[in-house]
PDB file of C-alpha atoms in Angstrom:
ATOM      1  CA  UNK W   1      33.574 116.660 175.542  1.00  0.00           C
ATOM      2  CA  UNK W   2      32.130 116.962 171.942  1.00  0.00           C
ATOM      3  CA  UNK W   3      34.030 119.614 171.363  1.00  0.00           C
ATOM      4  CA  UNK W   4      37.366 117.881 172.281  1.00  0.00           C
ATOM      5  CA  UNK W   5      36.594 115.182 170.395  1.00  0.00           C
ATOM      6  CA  UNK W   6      35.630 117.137 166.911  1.00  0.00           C
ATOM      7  CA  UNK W   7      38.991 119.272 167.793  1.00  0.00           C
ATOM      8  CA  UNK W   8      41.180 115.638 167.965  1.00  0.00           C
ATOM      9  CA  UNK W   9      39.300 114.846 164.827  1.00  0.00           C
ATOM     10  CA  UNK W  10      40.366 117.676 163.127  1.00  0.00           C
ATOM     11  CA  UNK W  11      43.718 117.260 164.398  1.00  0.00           C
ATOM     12  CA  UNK W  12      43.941 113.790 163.244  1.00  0.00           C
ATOM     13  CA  UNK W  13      42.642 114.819 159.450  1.00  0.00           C
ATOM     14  CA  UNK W  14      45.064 117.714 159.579  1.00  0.00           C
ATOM     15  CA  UNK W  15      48.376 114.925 160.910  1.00  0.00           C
ATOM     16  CA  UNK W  16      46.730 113.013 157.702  1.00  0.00           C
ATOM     17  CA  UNK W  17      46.977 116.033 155.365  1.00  0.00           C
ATOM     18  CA  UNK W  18      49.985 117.110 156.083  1.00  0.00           C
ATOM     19  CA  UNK W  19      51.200 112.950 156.134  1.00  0.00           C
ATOM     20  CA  UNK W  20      49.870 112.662 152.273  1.00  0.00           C
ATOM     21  CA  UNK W  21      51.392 116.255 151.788  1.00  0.00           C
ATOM     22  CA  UNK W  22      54.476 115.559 152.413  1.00  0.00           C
ATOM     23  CA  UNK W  23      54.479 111.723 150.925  1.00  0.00           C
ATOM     24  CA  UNK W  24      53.204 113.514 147.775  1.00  0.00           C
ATOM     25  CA  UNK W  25      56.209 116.421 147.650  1.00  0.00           C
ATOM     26  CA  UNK W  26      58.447 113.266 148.351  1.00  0.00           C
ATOM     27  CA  UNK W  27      56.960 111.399 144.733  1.00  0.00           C
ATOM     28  CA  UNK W  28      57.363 114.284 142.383  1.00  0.00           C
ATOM     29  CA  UNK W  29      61.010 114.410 143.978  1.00  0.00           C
ATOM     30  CA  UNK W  30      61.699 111.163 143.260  1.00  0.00           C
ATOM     31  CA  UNK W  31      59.740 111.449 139.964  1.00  0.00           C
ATOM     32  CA  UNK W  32      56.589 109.542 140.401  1.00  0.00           C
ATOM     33  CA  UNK W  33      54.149 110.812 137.791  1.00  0.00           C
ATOM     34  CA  UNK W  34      50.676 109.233 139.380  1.00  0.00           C
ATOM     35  CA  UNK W  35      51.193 110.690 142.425  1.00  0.00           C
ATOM     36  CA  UNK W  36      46.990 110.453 143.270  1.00  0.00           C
ATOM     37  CA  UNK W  37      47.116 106.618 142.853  1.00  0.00           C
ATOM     38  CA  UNK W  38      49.931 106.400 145.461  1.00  0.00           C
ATOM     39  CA  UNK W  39      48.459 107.854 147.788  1.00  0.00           C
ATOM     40  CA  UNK W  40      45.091 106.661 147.334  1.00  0.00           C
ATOM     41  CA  UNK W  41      46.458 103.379 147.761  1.00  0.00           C
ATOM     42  CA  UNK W  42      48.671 104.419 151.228  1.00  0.00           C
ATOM     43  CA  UNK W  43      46.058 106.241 152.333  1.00  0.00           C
ATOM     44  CA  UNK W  44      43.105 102.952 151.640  1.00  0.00           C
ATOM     45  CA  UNK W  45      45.559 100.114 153.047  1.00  0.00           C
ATOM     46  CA  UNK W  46      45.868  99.086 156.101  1.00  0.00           C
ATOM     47  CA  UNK W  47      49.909  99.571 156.268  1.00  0.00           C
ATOM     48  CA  UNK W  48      50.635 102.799 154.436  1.00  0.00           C
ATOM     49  CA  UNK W  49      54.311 102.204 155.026  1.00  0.00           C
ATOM     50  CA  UNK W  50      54.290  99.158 153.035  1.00  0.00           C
ATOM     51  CA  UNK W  51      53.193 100.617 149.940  1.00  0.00           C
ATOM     52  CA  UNK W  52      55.409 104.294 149.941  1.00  0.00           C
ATOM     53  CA  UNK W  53      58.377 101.661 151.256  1.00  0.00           C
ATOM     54  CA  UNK W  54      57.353  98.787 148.134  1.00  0.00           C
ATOM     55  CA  UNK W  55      56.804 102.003 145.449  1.00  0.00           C
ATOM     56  CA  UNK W  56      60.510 103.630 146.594  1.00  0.00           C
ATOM     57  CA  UNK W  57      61.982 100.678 146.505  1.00  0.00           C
ATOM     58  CA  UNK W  58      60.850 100.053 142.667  1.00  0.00           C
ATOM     59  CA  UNK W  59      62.294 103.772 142.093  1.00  0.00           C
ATOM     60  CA  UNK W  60      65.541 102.397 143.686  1.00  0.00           C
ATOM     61  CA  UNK W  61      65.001  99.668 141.749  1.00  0.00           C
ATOM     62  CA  UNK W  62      64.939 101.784 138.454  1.00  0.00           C
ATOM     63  CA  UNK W  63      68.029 103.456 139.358  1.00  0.00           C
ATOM     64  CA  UNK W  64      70.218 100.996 140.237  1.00  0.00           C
ATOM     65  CA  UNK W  65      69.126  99.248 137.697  1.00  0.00           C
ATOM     66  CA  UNK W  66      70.524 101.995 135.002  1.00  0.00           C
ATOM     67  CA  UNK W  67      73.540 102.244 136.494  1.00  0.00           C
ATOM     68  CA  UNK W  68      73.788  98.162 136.847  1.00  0.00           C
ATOM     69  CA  UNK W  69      73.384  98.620 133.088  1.00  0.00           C
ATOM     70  CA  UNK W  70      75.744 101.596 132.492  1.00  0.00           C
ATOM     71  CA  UNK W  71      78.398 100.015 134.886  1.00  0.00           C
ATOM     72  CA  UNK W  72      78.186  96.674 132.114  1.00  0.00           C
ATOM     73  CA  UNK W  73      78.169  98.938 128.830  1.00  0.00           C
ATOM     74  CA  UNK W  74      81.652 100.565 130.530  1.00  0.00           C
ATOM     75  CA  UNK W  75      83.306  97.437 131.070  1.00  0.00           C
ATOM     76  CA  UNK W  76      82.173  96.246 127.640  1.00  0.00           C
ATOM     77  CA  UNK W  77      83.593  99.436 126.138  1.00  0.00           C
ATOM     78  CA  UNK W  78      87.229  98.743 128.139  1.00  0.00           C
ATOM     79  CA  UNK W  79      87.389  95.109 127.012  1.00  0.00           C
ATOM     80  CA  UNK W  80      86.895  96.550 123.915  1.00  0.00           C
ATOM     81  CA  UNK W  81      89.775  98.548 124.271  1.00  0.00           C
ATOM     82  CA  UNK W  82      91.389  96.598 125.974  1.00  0.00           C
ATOM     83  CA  UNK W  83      91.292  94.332 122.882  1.00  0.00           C
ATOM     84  CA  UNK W  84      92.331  97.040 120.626  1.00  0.00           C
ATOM     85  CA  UNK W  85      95.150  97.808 122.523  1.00  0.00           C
ATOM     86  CA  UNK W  86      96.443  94.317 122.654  1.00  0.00           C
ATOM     87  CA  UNK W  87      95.974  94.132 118.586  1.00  0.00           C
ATOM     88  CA  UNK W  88      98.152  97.253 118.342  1.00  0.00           C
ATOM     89  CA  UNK W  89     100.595  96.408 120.594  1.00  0.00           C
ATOM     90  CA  UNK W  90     100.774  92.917 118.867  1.00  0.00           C
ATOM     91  CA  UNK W  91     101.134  94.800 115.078  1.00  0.00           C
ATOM     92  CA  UNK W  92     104.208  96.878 116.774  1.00  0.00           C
ATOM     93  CA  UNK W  93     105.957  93.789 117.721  1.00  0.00           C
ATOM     94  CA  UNK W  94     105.261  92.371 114.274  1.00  0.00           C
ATOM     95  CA  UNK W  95     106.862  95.776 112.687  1.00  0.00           C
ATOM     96  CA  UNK W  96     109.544  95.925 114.773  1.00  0.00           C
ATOM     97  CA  UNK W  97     110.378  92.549 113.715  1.00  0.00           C
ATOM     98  CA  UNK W  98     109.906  93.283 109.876  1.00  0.00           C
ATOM     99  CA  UNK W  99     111.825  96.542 110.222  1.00  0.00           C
ATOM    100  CA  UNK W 100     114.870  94.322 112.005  1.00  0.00           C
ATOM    101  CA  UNK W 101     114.742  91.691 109.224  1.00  0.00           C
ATOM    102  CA  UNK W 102     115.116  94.859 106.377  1.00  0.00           C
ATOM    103  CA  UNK W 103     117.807  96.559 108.628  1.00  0.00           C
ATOM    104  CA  UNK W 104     119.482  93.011 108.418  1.00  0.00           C
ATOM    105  CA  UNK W 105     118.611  92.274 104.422  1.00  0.00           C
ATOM    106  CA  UNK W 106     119.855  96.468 104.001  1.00  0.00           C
ATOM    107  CA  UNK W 107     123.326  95.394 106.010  1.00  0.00           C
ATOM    108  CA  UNK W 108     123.911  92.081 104.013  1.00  0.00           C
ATOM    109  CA  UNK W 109     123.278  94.151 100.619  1.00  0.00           C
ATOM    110  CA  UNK W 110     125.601  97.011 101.658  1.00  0.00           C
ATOM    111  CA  UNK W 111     128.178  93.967 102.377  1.00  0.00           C
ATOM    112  CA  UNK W 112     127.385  92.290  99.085  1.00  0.00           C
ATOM    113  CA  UNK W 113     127.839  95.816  97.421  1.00  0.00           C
ATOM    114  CA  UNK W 114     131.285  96.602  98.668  1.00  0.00           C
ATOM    115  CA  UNK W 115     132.487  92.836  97.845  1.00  0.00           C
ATOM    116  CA  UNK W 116     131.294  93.671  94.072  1.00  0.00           C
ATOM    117  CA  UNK W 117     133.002  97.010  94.274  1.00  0.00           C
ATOM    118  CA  UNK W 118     135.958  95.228  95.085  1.00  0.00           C
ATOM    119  CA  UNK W 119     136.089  93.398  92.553  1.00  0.00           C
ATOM    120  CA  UNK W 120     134.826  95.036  90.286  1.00  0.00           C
ATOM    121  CA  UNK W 121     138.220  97.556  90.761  1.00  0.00           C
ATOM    122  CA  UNK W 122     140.151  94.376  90.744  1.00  0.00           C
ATOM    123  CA  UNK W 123     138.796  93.622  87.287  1.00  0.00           C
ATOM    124  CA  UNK W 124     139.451  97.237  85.916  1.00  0.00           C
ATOM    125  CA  UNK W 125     142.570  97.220  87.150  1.00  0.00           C
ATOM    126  CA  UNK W 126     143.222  93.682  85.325  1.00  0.00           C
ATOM    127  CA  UNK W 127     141.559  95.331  82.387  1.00  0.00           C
ATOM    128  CA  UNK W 128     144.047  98.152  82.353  1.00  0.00           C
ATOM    129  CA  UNK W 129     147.010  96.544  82.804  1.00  0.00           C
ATOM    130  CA  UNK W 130     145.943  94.173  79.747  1.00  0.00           C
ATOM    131  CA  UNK W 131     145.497  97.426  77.850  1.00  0.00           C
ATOM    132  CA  UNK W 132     148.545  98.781  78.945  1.00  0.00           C
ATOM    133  CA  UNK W 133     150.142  95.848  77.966  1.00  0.00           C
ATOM    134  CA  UNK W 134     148.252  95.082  74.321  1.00  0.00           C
ATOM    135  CA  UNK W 135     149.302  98.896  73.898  1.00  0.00           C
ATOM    136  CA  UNK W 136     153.039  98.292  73.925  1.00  0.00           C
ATOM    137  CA  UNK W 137     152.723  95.387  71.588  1.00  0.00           C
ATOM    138  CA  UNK W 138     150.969  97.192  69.293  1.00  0.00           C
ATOM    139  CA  UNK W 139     152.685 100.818  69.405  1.00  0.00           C
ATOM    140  CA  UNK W 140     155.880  98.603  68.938  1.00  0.00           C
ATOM    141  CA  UNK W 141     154.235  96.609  65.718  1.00  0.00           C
ATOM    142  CA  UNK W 142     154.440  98.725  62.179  1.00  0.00           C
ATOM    143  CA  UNK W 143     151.355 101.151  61.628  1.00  0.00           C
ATOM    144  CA  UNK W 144     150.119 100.002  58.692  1.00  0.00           C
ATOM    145  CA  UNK W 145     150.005  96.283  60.716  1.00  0.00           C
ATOM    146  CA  UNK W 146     148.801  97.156  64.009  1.00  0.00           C
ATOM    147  CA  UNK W 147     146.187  99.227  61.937  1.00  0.00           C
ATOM    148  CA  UNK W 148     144.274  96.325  60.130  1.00  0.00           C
ATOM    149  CA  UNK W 149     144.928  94.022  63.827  1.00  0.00           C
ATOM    150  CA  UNK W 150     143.178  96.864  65.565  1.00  0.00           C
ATOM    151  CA  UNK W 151     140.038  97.420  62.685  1.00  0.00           C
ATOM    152  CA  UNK W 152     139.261  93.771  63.662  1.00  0.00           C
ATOM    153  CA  UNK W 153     138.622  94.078  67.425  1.00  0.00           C
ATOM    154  CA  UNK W 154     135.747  95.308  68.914  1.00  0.00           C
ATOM    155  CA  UNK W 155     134.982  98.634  69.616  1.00  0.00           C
ATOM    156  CA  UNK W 156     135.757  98.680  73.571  1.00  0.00           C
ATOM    157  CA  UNK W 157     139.005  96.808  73.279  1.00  0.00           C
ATOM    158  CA  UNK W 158     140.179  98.607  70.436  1.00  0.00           C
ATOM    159  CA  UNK W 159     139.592 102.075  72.480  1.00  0.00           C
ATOM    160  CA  UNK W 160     141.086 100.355  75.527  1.00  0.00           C
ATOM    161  CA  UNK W 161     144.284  99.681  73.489  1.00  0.00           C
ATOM    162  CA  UNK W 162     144.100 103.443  71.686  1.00  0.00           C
ATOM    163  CA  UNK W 163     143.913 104.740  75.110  1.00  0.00           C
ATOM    164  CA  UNK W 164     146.963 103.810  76.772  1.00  0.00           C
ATOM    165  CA  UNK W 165     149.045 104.021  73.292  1.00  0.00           C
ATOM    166  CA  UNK W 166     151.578 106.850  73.201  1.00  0.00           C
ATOM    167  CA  UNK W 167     149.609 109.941  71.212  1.00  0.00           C
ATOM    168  CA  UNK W 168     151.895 110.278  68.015  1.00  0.00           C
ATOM    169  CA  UNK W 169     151.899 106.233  67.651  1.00  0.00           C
ATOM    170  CA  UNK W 170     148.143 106.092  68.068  1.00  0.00           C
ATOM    171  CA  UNK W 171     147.166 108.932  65.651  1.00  0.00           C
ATOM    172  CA  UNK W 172     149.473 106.442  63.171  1.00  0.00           C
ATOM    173  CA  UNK W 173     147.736 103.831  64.313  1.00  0.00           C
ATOM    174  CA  UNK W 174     144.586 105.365  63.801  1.00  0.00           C
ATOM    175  CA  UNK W 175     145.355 106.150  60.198  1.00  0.00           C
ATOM    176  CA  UNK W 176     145.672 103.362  59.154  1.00  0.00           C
ATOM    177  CA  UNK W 177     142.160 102.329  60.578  1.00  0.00           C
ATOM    178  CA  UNK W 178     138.762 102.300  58.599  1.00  0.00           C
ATOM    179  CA  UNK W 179     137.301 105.886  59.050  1.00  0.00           C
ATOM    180  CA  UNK W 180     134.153 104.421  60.278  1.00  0.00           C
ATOM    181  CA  UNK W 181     135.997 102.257  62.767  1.00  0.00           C
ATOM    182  CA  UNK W 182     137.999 105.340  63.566  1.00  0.00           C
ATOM    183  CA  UNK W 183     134.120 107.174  64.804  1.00  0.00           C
ATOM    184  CA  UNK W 184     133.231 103.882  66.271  1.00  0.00           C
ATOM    185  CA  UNK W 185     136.188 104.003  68.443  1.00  0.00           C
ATOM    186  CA  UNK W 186     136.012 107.560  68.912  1.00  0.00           C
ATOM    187  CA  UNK W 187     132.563 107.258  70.546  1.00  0.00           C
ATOM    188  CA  UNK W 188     133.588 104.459  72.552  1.00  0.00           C
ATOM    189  CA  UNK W 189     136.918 106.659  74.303  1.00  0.00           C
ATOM    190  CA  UNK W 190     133.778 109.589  74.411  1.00  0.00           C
ATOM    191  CA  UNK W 191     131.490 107.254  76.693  1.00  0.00           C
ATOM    192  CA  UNK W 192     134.216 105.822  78.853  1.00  0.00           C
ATOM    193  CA  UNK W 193     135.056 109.620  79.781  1.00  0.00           C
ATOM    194  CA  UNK W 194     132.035 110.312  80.423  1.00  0.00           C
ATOM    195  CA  UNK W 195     131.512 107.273  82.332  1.00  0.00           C
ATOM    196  CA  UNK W 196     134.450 107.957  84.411  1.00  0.00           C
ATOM    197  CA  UNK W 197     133.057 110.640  86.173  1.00  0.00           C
ATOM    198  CA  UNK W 198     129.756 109.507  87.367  1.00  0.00           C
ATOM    199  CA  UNK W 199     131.268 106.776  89.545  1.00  0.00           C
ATOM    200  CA  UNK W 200     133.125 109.277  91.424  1.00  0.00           C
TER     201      UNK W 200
END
């Protein structure tokens, strides 16, 4: 009977071993460091359960903790974002508006432009019909005459007139004419050649 009972003994501290064995393996798993003090602890209160259940639970704890945490620095990070996205989306619909309103300010300059081409042709063709005209009178008027009339105009009217005179009745004209006047006049005829050109 001894015997049976040291043998149920030994079975007992043996279910024990292999209890604090296996709570032990279970610790370092979960990553309990003080593994001795756990089980010291399950092993000297009265409900061992309590204390493995109360010390898993605080691992739980840990975890779902961290991930409580990295759950609110992800939604942080989106509003964020979220933000940023708004901003840009909000300076697009500002530059669309600005690039609209230049479009618009291009088109009414483009109008402008033609109306001043307009009349600005309108106006040369005034001016050339004046000349025209000024021309006759003065190819009609005696050289020496229309000479000392033309040595008193200025430059560009005086080439406007020399321009649309006949070529023998300018160069008699033109003789009559103050050399220096003559080169003035020259240069202006020069420029409105080369003026001519360009526009095109």
């Amino acid at each position: 009977m001894k015997r049976t009972l040291i043998i149920g003994q030994i079975v007992i501290l043996l279910i024990i071993g292999v209890k604090v064995a296996t709570i032990g393996q279970l610790f370092e798993h979960a990553g309990f460091t003080n593994k001795m003090d756990l089980v010291r602890a399950a092993v000297a209160s009265t409900n061992p359960q309590a204390v493995i259940s109360t010390t898993l639970g605080d691992a739980g704890e840990n975890n779902l903790q961290k991930e409580r945490d990295l759950y609110a620095l992800l939604e942080k990070r989106k509003k964020e974002l979220d933000s940023r996205q708004e901003s840009l989306r909000l300076e697009e619909q500002k530059l669309s508006v600005l690039k609209k309103e230049i479009q618009d300010k291009i088109d009414q300059l483009g109008i402008i432009e033609k109306r001043l081409e307009v009349k600005l042709d309108a106006e040369k063709s005034a001016d050339a019909k004046r000349f025209k005209d000024l021309a006759k009178i003065y190819e009609s008027a005696a050289p020496a005459k229309a000479g000392a009339m033309l040595e008193k105009l200025d430059n560009k009217t005086a080439a406007g007139i020399t321009m649309n005179m006949k070529r023998d009745k300018a160069g008699a004209v033109l003789s009559n004419v103050n050399v220096q006047k003559v080169v003035e006049i020259t240069k202006e005829i020069t420029k409105s050649f080369k003026a001519e050109p360009e526009k095109k």
